[in-house]
mmCIF file with all atom_site columns, C-alpha atoms in Angstrom:
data_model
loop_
_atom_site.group_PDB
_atom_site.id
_atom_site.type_symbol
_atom_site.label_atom_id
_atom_site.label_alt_id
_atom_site.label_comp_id
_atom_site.label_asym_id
_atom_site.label_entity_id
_atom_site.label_seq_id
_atom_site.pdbx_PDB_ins_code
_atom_site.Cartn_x
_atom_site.Cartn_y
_atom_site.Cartn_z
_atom_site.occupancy
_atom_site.B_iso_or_equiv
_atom_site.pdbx_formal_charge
_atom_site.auth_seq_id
_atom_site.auth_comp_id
_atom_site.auth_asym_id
_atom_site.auth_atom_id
_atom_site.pdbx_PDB_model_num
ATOM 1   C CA . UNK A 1 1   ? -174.383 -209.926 43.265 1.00 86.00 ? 1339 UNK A CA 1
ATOM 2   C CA . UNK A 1 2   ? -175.814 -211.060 46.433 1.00 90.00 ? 1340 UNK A CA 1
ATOM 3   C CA . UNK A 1 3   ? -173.472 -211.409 49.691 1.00 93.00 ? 1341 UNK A CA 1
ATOM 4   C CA . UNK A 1 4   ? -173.641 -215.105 51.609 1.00 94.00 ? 1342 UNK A CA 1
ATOM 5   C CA . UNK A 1 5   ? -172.236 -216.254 55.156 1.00 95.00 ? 1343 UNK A CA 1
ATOM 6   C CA . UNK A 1 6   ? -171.265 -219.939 54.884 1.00 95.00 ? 1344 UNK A CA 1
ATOM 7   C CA . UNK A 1 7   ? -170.704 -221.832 58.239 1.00 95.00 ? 1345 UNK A CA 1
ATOM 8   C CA . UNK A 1 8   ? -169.108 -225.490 58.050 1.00 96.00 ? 1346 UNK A CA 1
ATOM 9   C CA . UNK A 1 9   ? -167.939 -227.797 60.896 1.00 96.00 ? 1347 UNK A CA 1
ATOM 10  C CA . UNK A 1 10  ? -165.010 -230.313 59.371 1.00 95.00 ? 1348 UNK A CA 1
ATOM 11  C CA . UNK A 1 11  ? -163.901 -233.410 60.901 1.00 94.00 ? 1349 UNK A CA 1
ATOM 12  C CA . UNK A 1 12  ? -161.237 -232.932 63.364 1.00 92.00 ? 1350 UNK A CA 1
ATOM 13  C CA . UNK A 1 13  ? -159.686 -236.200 63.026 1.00 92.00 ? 1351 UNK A CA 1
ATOM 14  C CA . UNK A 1 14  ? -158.206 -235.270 60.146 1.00 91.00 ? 1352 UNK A CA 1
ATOM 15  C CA . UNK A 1 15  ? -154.554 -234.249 60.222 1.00 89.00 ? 1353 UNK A CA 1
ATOM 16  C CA . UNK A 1 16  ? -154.255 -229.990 60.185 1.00 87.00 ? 1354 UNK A CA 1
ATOM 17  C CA . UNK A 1 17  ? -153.337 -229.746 56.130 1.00 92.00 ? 1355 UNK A CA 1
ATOM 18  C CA . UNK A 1 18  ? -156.350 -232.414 55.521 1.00 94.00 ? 1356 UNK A CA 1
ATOM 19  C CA . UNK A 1 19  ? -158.483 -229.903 57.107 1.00 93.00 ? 1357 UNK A CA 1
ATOM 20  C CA . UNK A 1 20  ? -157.218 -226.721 55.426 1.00 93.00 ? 1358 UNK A CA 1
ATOM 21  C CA . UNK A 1 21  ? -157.060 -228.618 51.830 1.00 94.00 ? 1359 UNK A CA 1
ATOM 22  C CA . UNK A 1 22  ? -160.335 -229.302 52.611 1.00 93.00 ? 1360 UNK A CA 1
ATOM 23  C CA . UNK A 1 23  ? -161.721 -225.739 53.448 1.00 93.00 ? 1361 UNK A CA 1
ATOM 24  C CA . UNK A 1 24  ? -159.374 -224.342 50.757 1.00 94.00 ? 1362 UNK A CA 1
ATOM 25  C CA . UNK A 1 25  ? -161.546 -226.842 48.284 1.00 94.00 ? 1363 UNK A CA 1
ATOM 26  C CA . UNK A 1 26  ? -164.692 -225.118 48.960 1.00 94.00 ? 1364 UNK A CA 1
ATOM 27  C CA . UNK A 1 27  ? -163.322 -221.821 48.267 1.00 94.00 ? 1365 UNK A CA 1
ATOM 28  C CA . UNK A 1 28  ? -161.441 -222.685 44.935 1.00 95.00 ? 1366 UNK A CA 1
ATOM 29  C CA . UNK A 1 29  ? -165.472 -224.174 43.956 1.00 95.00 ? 1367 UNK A CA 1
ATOM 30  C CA . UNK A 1 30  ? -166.812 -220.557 45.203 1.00 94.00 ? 1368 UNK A CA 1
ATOM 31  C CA . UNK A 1 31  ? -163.878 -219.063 42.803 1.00 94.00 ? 1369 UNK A CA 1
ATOM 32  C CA . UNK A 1 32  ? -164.343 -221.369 39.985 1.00 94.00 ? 1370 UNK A CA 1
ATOM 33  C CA . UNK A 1 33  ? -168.454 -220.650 39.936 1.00 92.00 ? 1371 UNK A CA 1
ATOM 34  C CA . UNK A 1 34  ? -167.825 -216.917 39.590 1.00 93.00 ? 1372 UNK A CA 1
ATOM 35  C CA . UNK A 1 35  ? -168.113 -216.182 43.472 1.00 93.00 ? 1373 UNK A CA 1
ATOM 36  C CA . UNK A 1 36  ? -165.910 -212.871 44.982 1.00 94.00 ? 1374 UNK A CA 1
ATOM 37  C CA . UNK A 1 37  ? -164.425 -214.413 48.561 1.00 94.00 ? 1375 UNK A CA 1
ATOM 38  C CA . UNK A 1 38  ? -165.133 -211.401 51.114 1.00 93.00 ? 1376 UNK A CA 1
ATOM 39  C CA . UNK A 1 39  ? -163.579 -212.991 54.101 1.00 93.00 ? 1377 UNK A CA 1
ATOM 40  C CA . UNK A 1 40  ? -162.737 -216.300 55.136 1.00 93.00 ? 1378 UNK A CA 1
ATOM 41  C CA . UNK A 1 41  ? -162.492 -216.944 59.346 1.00 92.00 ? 1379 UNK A CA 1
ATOM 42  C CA . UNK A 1 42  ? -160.765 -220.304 60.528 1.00 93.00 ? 1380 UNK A CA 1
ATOM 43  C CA . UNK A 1 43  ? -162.345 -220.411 63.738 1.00 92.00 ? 1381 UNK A CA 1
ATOM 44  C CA . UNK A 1 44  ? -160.386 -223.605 64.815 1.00 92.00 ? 1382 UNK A CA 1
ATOM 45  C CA . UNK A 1 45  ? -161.144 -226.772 66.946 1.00 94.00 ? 1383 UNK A CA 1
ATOM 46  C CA . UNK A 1 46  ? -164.329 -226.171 68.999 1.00 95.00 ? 1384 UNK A CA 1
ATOM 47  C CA . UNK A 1 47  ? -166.262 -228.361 70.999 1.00 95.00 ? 1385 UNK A CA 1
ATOM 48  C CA . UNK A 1 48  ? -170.308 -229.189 69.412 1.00 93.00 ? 1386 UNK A CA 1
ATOM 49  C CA . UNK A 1 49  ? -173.323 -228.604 71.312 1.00 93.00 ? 1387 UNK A CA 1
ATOM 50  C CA . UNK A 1 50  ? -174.231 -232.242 70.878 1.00 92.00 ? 1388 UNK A CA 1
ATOM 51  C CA . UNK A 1 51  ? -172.514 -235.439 69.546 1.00 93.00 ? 1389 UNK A CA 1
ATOM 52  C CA . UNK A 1 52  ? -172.736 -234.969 65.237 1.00 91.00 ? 1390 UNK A CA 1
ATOM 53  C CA . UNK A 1 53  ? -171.249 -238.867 64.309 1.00 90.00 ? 1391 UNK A CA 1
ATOM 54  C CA . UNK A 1 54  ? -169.954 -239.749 67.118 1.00 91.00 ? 1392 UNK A CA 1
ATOM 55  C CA . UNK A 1 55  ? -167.950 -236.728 67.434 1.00 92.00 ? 1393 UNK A CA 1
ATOM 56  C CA . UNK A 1 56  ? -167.876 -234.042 70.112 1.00 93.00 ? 1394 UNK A CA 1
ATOM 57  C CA . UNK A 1 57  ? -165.681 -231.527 68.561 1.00 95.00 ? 1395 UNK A CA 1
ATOM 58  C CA . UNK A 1 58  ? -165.125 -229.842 64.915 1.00 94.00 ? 1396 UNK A CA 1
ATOM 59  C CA . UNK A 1 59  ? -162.923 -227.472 63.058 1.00 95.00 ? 1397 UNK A CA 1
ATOM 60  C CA . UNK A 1 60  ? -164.788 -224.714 62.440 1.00 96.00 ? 1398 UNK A CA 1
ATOM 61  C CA . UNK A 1 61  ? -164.769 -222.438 58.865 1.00 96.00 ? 1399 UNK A CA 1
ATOM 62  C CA . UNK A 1 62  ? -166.868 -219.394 58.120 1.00 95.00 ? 1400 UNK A CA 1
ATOM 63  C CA . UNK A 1 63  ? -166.994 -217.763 54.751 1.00 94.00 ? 1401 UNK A CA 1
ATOM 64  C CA . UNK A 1 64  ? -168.391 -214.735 53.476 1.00 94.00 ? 1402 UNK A CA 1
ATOM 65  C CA . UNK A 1 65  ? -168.481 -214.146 49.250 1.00 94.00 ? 1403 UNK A CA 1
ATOM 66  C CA . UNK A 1 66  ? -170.686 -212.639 46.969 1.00 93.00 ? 1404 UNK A CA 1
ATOM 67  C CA . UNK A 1 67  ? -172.273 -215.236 44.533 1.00 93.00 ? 1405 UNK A CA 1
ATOM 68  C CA . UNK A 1 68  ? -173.957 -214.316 40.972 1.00 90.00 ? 1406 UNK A CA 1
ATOM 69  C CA . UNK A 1 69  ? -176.681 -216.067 41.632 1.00 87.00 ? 1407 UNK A CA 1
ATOM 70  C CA . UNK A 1 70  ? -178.266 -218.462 44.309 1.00 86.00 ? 1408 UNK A CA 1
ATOM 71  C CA . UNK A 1 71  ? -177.942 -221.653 42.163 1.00 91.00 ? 1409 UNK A CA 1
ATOM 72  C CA . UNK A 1 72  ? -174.017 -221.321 43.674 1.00 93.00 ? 1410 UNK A CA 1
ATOM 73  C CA . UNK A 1 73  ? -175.481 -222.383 46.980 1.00 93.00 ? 1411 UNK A CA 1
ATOM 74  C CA . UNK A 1 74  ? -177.668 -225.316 45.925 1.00 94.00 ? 1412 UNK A CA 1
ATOM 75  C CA . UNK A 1 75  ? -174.054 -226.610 43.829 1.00 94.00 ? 1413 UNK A CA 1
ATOM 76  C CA . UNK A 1 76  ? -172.251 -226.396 47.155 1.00 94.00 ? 1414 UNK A CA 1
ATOM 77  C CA . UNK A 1 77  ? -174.371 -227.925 49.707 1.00 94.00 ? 1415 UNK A CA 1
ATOM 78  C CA . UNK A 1 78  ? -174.846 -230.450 47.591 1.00 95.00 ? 1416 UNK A CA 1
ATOM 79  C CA . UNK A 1 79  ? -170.717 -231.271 47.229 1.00 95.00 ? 1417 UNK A CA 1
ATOM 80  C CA . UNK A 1 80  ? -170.847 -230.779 51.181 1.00 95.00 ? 1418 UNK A CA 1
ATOM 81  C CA . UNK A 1 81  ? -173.555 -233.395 51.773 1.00 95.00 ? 1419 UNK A CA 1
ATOM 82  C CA . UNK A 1 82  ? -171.606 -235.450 49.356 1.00 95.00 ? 1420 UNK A CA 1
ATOM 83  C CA . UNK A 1 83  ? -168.593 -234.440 51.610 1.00 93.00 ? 1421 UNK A CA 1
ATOM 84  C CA . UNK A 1 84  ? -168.098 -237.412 54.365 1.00 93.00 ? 1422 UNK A CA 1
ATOM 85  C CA . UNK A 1 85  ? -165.578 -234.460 56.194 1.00 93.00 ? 1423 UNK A CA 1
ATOM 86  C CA . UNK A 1 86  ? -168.120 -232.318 56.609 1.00 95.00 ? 1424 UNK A CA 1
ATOM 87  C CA . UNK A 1 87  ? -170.020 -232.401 59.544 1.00 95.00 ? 1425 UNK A CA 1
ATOM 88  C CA . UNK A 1 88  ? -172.409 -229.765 59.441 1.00 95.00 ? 1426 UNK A CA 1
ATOM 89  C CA . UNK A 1 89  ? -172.679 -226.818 57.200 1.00 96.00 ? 1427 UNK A CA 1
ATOM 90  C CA . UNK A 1 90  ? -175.403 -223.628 56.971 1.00 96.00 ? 1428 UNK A CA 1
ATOM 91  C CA . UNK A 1 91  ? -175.725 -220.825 54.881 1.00 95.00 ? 1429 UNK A CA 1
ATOM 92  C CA . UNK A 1 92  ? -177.387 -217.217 54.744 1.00 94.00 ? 1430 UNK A CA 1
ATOM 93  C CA . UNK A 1 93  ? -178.229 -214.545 52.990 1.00 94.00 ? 1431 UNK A CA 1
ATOM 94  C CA . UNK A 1 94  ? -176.628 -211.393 54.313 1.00 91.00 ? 1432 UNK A CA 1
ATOM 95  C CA . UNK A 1 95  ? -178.300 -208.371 53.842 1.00 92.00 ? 1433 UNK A CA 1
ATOM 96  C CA . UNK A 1 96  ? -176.603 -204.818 53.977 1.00 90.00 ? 1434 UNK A CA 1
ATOM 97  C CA . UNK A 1 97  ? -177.079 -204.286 57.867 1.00 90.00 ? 1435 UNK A CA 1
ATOM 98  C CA . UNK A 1 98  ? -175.060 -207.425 58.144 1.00 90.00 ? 1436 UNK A CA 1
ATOM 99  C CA . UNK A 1 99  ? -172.728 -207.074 55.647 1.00 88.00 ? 1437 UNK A CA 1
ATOM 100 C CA . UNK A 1 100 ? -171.438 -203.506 57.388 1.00 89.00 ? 1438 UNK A CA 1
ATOM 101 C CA . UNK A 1 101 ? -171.675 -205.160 60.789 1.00 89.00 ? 1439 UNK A CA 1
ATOM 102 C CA . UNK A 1 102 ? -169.482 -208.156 59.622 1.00 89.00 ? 1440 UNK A CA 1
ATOM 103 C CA . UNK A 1 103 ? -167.348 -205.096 57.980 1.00 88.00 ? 1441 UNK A CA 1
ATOM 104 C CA . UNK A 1 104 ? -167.366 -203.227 61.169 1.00 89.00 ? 1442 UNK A CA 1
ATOM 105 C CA . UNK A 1 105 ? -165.946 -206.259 63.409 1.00 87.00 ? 1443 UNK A CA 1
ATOM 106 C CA . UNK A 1 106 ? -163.316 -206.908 61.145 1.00 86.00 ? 1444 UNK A CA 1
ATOM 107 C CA . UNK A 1 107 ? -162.261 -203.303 60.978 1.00 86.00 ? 1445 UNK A CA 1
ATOM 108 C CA . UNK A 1 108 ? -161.546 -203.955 64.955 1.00 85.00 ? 1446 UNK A CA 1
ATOM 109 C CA . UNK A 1 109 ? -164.894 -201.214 66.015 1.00 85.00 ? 1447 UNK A CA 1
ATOM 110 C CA . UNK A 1 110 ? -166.756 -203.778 68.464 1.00 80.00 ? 1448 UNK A CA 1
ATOM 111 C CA . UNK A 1 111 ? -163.429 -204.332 70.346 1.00 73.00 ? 1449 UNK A CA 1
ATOM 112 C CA . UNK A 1 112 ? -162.545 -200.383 71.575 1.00 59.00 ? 1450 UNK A CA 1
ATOM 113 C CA . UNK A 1 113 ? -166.220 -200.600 73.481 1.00 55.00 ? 1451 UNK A CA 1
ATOM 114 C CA . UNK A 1 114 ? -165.477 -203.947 75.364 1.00 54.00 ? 1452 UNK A CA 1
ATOM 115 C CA . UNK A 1 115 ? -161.931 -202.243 76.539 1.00 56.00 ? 1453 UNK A CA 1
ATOM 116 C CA . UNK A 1 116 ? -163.321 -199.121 77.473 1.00 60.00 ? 1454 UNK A CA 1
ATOM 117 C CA . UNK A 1 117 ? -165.837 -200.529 79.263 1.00 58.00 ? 1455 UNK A CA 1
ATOM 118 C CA . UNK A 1 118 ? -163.482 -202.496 80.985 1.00 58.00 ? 1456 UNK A CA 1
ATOM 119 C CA . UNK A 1 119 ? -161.187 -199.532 81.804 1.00 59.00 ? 1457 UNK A CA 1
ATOM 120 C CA . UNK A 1 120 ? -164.270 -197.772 83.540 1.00 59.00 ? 1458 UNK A CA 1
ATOM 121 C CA . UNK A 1 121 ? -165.146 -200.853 85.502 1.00 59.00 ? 1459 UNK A CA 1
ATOM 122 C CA . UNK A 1 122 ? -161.245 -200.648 87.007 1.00 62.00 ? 1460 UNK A CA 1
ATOM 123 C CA . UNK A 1 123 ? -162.090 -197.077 87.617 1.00 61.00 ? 1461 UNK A CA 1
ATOM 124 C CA . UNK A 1 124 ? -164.998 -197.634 89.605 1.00 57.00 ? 1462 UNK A CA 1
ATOM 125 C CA . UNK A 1 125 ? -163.552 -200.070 91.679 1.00 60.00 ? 1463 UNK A CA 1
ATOM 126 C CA . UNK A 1 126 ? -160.393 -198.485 92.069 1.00 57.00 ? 1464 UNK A CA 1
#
């Protein structure tokens, strides 16, 4: 099976369960074509780069699943161009550096260096 990351932006005007029924939608499709669901990260309301239909803002989802095959991903971008709540979407192919980095940060192993590094700059000071 090979691993994906799937990033999509949803419409924040919808109302909080619109967006979640929404998200959940995408990975009930991913469950229903076979796909294993790794990890999925609500990110939350988050302000775009640049104006995407006259919006500045979007609720932010990113998935990670193992599909069976790669016609999964042609199937889904397809439903999120279809999609009028979906703003933007993009997906990748993870590959096994990735995969046990994306592990790794979700195990918590990225966080211990940015508070130890922290501790030492209150040393230094101090």
């Amino acid at each position: 099976m090979r691993q994906y990351e799937t990033t999509f932006i949803i419409n924040p005007a919808l109302s909080g369960d619109e967006i979640k029924q929404t998200a959940q939608m995408y990975v009930d499709f991913l469950k229903g074509e076979g796909c294993e669901i790794i990890h999925l990260d609500e990110m939350g309301v988050l302000q775009l780069a640049y104006t995407i239909n006259k919006r500045s803002s979007g609720a932010y989802f990113w998935l990670e699943y193992k599909a069976p095959s790669g016609d999964v991903i042609n199937k889904m971008e397809l439903a999120f161009r279809r999609d009028d709540n979906v703003l933007r979407y993009l997906t990748i192919k993870v590959d096994k550096h990735r995969a046990q980095y994306n592990l790794d940060k979700r195990a918590g192993k990225f966080e211990k260096k940015e508070e130890e590094s922290a501790d030492t700059k209150e040393e230094a000071t101090a």
